[in-house]
PDB file of C-alpha atoms and ligand atoms in Angstrom:
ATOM      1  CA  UNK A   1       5.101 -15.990  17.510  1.00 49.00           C
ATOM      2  CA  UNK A   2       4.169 -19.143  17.803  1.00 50.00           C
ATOM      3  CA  UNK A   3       6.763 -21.902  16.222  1.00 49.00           C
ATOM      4  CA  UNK A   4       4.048 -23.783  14.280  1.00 56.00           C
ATOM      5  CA  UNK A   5       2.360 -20.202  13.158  1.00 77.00           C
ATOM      6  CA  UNK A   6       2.613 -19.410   9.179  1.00 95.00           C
ATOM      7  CA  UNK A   7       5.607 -16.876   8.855  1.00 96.00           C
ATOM      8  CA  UNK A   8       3.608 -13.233   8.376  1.00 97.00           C
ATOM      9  CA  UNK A   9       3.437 -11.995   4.754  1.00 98.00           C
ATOM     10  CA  UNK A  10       2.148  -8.167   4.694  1.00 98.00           C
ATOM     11  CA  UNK A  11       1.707  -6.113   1.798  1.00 98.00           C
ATOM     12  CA  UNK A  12       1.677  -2.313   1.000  1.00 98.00           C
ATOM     13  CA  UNK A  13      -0.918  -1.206  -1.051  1.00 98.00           C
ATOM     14  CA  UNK A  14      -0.123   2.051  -2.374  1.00 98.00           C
ATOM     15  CA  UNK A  15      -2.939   2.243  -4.840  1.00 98.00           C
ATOM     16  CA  UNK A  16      -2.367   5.675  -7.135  1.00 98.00           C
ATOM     17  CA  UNK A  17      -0.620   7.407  -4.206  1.00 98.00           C
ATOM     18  CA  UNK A  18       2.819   9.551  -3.961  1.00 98.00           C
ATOM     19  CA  UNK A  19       5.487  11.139  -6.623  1.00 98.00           C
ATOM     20  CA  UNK A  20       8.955   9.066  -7.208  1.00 98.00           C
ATOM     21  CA  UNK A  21      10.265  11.344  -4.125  1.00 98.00           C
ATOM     22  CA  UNK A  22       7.617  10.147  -1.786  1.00 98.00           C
ATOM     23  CA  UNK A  23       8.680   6.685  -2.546  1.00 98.00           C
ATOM     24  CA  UNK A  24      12.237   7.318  -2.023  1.00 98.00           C
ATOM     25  CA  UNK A  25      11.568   8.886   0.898  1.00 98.00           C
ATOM     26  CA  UNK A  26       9.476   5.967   2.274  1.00 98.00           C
ATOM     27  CA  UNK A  27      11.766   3.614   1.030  1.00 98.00           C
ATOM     28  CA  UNK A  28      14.518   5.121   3.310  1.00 97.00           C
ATOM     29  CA  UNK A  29      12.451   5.437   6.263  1.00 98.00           C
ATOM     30  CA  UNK A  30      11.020   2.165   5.975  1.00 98.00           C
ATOM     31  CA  UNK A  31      14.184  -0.059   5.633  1.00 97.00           C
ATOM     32  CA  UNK A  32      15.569   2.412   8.786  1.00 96.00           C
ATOM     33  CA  UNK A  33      12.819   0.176  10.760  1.00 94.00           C
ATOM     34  CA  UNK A  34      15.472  -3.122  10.724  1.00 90.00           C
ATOM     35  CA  UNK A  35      14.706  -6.429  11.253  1.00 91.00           C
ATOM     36  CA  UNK A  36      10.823  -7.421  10.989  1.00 95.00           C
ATOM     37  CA  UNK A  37       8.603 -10.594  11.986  1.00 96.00           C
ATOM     38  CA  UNK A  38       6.943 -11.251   8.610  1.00 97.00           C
ATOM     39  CA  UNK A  39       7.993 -11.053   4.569  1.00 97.00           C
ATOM     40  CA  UNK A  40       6.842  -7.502   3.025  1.00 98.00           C
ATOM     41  CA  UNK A  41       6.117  -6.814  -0.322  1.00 98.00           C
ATOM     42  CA  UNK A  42       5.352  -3.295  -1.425  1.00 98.00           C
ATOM     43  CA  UNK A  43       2.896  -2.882  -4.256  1.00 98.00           C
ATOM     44  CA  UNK A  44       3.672   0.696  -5.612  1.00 98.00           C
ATOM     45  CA  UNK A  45       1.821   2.174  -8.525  1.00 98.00           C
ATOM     46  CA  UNK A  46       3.841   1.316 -11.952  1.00 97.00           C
ATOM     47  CA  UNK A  47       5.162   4.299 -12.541  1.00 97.00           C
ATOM     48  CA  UNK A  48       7.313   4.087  -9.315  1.00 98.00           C
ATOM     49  CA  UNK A  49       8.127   0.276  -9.548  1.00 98.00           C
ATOM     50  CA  UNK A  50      11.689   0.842 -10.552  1.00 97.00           C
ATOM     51  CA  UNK A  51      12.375   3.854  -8.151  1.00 97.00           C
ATOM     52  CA  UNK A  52      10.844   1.244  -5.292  1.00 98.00           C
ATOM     53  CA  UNK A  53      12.662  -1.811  -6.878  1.00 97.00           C
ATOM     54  CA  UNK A  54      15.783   0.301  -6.854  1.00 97.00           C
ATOM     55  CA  UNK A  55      15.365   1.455  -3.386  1.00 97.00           C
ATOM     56  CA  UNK A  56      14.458  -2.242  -2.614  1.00 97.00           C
ATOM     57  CA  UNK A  57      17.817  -3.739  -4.312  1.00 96.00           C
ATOM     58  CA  UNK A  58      19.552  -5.866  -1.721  1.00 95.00           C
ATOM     59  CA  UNK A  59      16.914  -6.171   1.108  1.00 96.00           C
ATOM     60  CA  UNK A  60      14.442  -8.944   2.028  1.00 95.00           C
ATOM     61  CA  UNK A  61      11.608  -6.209   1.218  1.00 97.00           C
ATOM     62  CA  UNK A  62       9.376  -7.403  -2.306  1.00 98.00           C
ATOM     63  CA  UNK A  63       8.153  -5.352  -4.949  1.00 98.00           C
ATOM     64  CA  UNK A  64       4.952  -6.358  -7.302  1.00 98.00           C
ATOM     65  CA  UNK A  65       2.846  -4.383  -9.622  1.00 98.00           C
ATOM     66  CA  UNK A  66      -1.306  -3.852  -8.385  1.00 98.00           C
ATOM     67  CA  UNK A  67      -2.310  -5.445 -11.880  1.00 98.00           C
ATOM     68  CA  UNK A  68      -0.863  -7.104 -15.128  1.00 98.00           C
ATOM     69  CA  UNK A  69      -2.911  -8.012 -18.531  1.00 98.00           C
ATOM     70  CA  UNK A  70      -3.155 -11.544 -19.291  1.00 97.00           C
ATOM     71  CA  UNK A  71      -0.909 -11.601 -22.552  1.00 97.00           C
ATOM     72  CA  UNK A  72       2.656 -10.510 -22.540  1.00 96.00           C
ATOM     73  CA  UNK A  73       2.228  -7.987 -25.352  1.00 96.00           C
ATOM     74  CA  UNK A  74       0.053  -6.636 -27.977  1.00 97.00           C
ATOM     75  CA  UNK A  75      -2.244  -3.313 -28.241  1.00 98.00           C
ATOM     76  CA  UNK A  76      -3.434  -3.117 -25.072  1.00 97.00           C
ATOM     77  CA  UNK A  77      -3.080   0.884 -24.683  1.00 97.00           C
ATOM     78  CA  UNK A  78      -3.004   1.531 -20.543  1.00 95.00           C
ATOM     79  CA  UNK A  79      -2.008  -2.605 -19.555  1.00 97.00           C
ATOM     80  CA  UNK A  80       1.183  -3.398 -18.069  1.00 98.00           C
ATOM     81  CA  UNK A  81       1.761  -7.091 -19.316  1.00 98.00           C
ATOM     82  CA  UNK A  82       3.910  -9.861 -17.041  1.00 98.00           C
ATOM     83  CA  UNK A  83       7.018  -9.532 -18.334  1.00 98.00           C
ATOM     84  CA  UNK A  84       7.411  -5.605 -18.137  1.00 98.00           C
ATOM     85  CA  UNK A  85       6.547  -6.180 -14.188  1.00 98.00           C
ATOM     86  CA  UNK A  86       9.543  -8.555 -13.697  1.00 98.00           C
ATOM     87  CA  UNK A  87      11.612  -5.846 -16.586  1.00 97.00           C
ATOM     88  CA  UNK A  88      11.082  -3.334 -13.735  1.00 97.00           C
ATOM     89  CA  UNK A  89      11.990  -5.411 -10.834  1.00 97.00           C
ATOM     90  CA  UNK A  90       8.523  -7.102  -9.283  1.00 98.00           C
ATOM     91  CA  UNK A  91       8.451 -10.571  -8.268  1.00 97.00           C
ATOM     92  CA  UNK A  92       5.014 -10.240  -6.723  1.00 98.00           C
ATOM     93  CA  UNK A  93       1.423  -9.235  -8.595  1.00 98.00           C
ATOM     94  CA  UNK A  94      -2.228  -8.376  -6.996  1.00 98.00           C
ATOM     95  CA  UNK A  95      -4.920 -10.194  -9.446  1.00 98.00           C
ATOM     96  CA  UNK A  96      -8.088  -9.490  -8.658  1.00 96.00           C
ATOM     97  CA  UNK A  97      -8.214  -6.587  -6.064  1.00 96.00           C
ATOM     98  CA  UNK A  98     -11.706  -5.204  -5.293  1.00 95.00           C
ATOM     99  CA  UNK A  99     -10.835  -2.016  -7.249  1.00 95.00           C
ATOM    100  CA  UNK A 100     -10.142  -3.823 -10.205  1.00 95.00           C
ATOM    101  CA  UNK A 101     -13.109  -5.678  -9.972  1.00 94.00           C
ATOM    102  CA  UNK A 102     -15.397  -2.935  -9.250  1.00 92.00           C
ATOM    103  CA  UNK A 103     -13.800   0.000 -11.044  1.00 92.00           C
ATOM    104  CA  UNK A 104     -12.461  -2.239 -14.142  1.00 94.00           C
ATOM    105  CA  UNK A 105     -15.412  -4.636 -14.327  1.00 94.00           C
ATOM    106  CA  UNK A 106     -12.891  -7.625 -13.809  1.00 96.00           C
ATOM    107  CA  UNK A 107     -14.640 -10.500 -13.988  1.00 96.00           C
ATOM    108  CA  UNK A 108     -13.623 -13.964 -11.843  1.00 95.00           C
ATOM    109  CA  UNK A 109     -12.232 -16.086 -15.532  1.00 95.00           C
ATOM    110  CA  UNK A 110     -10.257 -12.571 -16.154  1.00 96.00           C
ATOM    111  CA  UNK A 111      -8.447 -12.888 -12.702  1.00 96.00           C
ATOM    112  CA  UNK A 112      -7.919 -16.524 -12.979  1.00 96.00           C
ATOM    113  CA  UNK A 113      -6.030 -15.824 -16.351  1.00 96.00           C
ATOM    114  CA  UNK A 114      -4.106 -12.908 -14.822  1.00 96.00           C
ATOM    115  CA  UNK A 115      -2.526 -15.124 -12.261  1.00 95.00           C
ATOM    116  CA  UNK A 116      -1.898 -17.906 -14.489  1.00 95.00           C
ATOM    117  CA  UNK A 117      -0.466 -15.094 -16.467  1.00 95.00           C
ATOM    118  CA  UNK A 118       2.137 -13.636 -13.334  1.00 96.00           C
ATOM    119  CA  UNK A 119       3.044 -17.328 -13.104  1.00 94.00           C
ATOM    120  CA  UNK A 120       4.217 -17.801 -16.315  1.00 94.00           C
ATOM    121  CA  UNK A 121       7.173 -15.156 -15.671  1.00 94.00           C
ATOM    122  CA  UNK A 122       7.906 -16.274 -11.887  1.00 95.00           C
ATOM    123  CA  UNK A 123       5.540 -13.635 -10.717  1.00 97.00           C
ATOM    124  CA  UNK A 124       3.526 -14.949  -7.177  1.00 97.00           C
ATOM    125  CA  UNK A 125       0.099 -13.229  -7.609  1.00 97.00           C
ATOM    126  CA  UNK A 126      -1.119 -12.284  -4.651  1.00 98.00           C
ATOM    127  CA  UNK A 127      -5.129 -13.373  -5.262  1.00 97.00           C
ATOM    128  CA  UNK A 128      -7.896 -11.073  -3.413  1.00 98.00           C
ATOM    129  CA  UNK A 129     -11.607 -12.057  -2.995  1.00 98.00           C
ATOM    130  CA  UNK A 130     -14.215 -10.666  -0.752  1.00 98.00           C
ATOM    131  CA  UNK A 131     -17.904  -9.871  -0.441  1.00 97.00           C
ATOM    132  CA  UNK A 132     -19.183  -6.069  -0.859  1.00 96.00           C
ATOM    133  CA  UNK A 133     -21.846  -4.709   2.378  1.00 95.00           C
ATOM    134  CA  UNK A 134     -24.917  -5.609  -0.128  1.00 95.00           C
ATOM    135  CA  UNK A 135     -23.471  -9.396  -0.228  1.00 97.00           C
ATOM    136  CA  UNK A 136     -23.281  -9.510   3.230  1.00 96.00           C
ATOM    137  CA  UNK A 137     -26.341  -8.148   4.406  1.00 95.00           C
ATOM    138  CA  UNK A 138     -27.980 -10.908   1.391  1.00 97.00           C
ATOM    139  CA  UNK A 139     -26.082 -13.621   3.701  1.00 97.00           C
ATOM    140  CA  UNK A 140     -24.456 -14.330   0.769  1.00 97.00           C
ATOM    141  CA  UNK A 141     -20.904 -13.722   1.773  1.00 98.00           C
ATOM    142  CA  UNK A 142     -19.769 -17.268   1.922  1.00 98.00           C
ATOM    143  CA  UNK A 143     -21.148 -18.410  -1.431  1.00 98.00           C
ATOM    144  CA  UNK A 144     -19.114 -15.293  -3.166  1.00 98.00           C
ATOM    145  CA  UNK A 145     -15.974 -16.069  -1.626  1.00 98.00           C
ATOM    146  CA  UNK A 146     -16.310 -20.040  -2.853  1.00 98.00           C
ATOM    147  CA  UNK A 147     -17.355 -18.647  -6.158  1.00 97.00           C
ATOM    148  CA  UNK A 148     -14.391 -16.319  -6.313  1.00 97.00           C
ATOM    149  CA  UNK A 149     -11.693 -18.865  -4.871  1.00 97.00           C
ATOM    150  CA  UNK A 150     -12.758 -21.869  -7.016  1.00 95.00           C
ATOM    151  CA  UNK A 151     -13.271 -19.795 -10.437  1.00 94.00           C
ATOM    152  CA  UNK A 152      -9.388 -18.664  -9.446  1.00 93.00           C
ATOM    153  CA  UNK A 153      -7.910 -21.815  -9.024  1.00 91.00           C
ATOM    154  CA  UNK A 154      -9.995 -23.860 -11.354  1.00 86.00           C
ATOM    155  CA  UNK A 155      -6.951 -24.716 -14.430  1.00 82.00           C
ATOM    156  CA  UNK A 156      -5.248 -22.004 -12.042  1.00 78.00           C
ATOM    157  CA  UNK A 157      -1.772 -21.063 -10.618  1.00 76.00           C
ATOM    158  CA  UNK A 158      -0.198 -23.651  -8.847  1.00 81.00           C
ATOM    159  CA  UNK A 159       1.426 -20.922  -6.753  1.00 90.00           C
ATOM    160  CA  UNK A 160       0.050 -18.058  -5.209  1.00 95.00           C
ATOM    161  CA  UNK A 161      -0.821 -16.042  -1.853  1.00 97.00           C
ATOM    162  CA  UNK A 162      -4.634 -15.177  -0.733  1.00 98.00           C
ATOM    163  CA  UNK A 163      -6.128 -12.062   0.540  1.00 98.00           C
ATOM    164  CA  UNK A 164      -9.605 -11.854   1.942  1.00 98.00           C
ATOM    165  CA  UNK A 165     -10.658  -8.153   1.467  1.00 97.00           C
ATOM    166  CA  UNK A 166     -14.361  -7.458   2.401  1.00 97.00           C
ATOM    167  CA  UNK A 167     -14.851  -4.930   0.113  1.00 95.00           C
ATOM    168  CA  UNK A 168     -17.466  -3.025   2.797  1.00 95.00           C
ATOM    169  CA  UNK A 169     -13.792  -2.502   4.886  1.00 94.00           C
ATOM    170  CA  UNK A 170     -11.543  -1.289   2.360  1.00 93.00           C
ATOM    171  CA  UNK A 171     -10.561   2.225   2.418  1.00 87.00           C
ATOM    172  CA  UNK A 172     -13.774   2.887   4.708  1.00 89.00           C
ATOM    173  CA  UNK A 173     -11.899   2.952   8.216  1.00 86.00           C
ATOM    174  CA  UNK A 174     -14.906   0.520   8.951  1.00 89.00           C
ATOM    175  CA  UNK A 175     -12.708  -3.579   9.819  1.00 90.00           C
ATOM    176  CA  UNK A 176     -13.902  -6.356   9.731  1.00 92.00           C
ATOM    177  CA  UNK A 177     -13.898  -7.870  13.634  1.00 96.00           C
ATOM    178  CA  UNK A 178     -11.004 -10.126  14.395  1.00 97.00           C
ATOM    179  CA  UNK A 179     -13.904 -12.898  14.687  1.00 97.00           C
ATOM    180  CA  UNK A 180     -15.734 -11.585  11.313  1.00 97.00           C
ATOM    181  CA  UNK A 181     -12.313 -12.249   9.567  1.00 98.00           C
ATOM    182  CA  UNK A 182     -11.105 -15.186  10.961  1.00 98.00           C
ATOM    183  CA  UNK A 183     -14.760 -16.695   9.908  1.00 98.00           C
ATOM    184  CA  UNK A 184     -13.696 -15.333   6.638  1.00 98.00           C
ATOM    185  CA  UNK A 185     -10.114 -17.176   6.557  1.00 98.00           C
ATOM    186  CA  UNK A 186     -11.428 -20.545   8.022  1.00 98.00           C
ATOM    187  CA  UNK A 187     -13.913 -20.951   5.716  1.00 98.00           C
ATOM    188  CA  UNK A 188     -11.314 -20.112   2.667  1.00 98.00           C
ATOM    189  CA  UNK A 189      -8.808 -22.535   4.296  1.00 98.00           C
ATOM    190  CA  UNK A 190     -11.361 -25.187   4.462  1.00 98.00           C
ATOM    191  CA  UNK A 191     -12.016 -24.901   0.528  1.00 97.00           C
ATOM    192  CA  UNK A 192      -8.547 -24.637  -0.066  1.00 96.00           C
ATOM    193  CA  UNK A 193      -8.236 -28.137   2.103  1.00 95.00           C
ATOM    194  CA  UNK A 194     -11.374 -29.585  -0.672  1.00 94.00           C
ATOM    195  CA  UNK A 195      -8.979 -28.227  -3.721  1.00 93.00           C
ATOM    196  CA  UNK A 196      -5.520 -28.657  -2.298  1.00 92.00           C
ATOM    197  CA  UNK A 197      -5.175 -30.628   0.176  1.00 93.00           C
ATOM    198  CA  UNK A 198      -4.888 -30.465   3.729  1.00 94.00           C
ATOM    199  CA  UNK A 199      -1.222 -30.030   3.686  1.00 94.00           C
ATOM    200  CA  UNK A 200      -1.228 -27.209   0.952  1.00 93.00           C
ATOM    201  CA  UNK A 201      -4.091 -25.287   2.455  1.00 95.00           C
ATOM    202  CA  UNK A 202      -2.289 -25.827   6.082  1.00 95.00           C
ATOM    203  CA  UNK A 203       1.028 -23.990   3.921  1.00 95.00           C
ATOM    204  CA  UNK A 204      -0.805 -21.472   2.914  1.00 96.00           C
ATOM    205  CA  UNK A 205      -0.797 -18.145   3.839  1.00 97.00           C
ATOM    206  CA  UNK A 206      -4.491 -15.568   3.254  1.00 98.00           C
ATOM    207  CA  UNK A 207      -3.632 -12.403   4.494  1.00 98.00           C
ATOM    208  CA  UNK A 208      -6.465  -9.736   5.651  1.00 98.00           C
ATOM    209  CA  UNK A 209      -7.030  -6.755   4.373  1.00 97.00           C
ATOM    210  CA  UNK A 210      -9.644  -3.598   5.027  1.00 96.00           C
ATOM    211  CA  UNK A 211      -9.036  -0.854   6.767  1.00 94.00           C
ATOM    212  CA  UNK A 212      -6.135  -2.164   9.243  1.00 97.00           C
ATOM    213  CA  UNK A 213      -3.947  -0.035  11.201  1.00 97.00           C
ATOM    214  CA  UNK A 214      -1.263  -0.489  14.217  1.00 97.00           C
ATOM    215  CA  UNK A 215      -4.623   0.014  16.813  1.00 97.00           C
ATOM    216  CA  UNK A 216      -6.222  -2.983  15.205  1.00 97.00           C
ATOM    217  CA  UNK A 217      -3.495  -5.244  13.732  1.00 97.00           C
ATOM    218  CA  UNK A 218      -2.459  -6.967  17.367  1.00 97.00           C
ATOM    219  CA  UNK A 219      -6.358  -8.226  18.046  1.00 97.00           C
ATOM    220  CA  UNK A 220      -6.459  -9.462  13.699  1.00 97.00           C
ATOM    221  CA  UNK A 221      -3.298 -11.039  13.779  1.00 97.00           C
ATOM    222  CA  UNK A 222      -4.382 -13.284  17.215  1.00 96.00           C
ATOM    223  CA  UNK A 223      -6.569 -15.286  14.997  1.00 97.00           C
ATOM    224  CA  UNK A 224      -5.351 -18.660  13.884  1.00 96.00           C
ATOM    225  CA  UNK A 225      -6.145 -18.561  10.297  1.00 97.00           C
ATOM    226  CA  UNK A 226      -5.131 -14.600   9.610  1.00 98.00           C
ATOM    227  CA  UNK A 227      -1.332 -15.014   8.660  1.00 98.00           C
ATOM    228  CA  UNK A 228      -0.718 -11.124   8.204  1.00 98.00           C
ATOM    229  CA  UNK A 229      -2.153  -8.322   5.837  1.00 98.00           C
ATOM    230  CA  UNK A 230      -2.862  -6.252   2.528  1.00 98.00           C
ATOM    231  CA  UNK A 231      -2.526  -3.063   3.844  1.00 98.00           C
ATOM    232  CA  UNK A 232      -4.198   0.492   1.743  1.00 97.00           C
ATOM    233  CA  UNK A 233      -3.992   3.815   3.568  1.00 96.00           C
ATOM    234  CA  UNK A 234      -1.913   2.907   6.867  1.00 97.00           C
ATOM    235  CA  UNK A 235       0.810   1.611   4.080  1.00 98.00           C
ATOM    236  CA  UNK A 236       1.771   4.825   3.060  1.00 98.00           C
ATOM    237  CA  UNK A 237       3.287   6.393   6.304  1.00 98.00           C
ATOM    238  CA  UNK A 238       6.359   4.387   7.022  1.00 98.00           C
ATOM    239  CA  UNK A 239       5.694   4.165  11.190  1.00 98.00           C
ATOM    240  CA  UNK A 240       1.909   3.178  10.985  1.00 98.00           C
ATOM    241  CA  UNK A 241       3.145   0.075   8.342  1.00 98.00           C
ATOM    242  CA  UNK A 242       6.257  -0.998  10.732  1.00 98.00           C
ATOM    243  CA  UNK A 243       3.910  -0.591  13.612  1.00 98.00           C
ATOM    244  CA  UNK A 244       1.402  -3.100  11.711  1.00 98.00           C
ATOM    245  CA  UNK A 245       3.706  -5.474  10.428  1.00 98.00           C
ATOM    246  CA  UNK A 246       5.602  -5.665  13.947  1.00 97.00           C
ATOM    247  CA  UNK A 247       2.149  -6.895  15.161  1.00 97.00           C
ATOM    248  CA  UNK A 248       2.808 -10.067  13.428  1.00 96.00           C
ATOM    249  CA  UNK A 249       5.765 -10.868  15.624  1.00 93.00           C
ATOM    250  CA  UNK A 250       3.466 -10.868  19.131  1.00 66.00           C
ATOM    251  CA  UNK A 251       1.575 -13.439  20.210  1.00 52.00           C
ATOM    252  CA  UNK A 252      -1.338 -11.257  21.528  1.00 42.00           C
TER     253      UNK A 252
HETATM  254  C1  PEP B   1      -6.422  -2.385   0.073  1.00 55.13           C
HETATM  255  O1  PEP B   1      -6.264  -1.500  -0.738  1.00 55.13           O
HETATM  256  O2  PEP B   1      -6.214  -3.549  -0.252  1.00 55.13           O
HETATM  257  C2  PEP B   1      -6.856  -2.031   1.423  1.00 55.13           C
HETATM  258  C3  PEP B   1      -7.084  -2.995   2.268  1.00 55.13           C
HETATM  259  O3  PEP B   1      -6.995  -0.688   1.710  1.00 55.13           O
HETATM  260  P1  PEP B   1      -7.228  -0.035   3.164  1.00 55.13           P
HETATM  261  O4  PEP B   1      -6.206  -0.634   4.099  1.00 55.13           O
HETATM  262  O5  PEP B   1      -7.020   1.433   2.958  1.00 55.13           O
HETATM  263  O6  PEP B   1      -8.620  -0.382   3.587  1.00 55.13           O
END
């Protein structure tokens, strides 16, 4: 890895996936894997947060929820609010993931508040934006990731990760090309450079995230701007997600 390179950050995804045994299982085959080239933060469903968390206890290895609601209590039947996330041991959050957005109708002012939200109880959200295959084809990509990014961070969290997730690769076994995505990721950083800063944006790290695995990770990774993943199906079999995040540690 280069000296100068972003260190890694790559996230698990487990969406509504396993049984507290499969997570303890995981967990134990996972942390077998030793030392790794990035930070890793494993976003379990919230059932299994504290089996994870406790599995977790001790280790460099992060747990977050995949959602919070934007107030810290009240009749919300289904929500999981901020401070029951850090209650069961998370110190990370996704706002904003393409399933919410699509399968919740989250708008972009409900994701801004849910990160200002995680940051009110030391929570780092971990933001994702990307453009569906219909947004794309429209050439509109570009103007729905500045729309996304800016409604986020306008009266937003001061602190937070970024995850471009072309919604056409997620879950589809379809990626984005390594060139695709670091278009993606160089045009984000450049808008983060308008609203930042050039030192901030330069800091920060916007992970990738659609459909990698450990065949495609090494040729992502390579590109300047990609500083390691969000990763859905490949995150639930312990190898495949060392294999990936070890990518981050080669300078192919
Ligand atoms: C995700 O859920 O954020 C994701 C990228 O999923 P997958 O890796 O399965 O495409």
């Amino acid at each position: 890895m280069s000296p100068n390179r972003r260190r890694p950050l790559v996230g698990g995804n487990w969406k509504m996936h396993f049984l507290r045994e499969d997570a303890t299982n995981f967990c134990g085959a996972f942390l077998a894997g030793g030392a790794l080239p990035a930070d890793v933060v494993l976003f379990p469903s919230f059932p299994l947060l504290p089996t994870v968390a406790e599995a977790l206890e001790g280790t460099d290895v992060g747990c977050g929820g995949q959602d919070l609601h934007p107030e810290d209590k009240g009749a919300h039947t289904g929500d999981v609010s901020g401070p029951q996330l850090v209650d069961a041991g998370c110190s990370w959050v996704l706002c904003g993931h393409s399933e919410r957005r699509h399968d919740h109708g989250e708008s972009d002012e409900l994701v801004r508040q849910k990160a200002v939200a995680a940051l009110r109880y030391g929570l780092t959200p971990l933001i994702c934006v990307g453009e569906t295959q219909a947004e794309r084809q429209a050439e509109r990509t570009f103007e729905v990731l500045e729309r996304q990014l800016r409604a986020a961070l306008s009266e937003g969290p001061a602190t937070f990760t970024l995850a471009y997730e072309p919604v056409w690769a997620i879950g589809t076994g379809e990626t984005a090309t390594p060139e695709i995505a670091q278009e993606a990721h160089r045009f984000l950083r450049d808008r983060l450079t308008e609203m930042l800063g050039e030192a901030a944006a330069q800091a920060k790290r916007i992970l990738y995230g659609g459909s990698v695995n450990p065949q495609n990770a090494d040729e992502l990774i390579s590109k300047p701007d990609l500083d390691g993943f969000l990763v859905g199906g490949a995150s639930l079999d312990p190898e495949k997600f060392l294999a990936i995040i070890r990518s981050c540690g080669s300078d192919s």
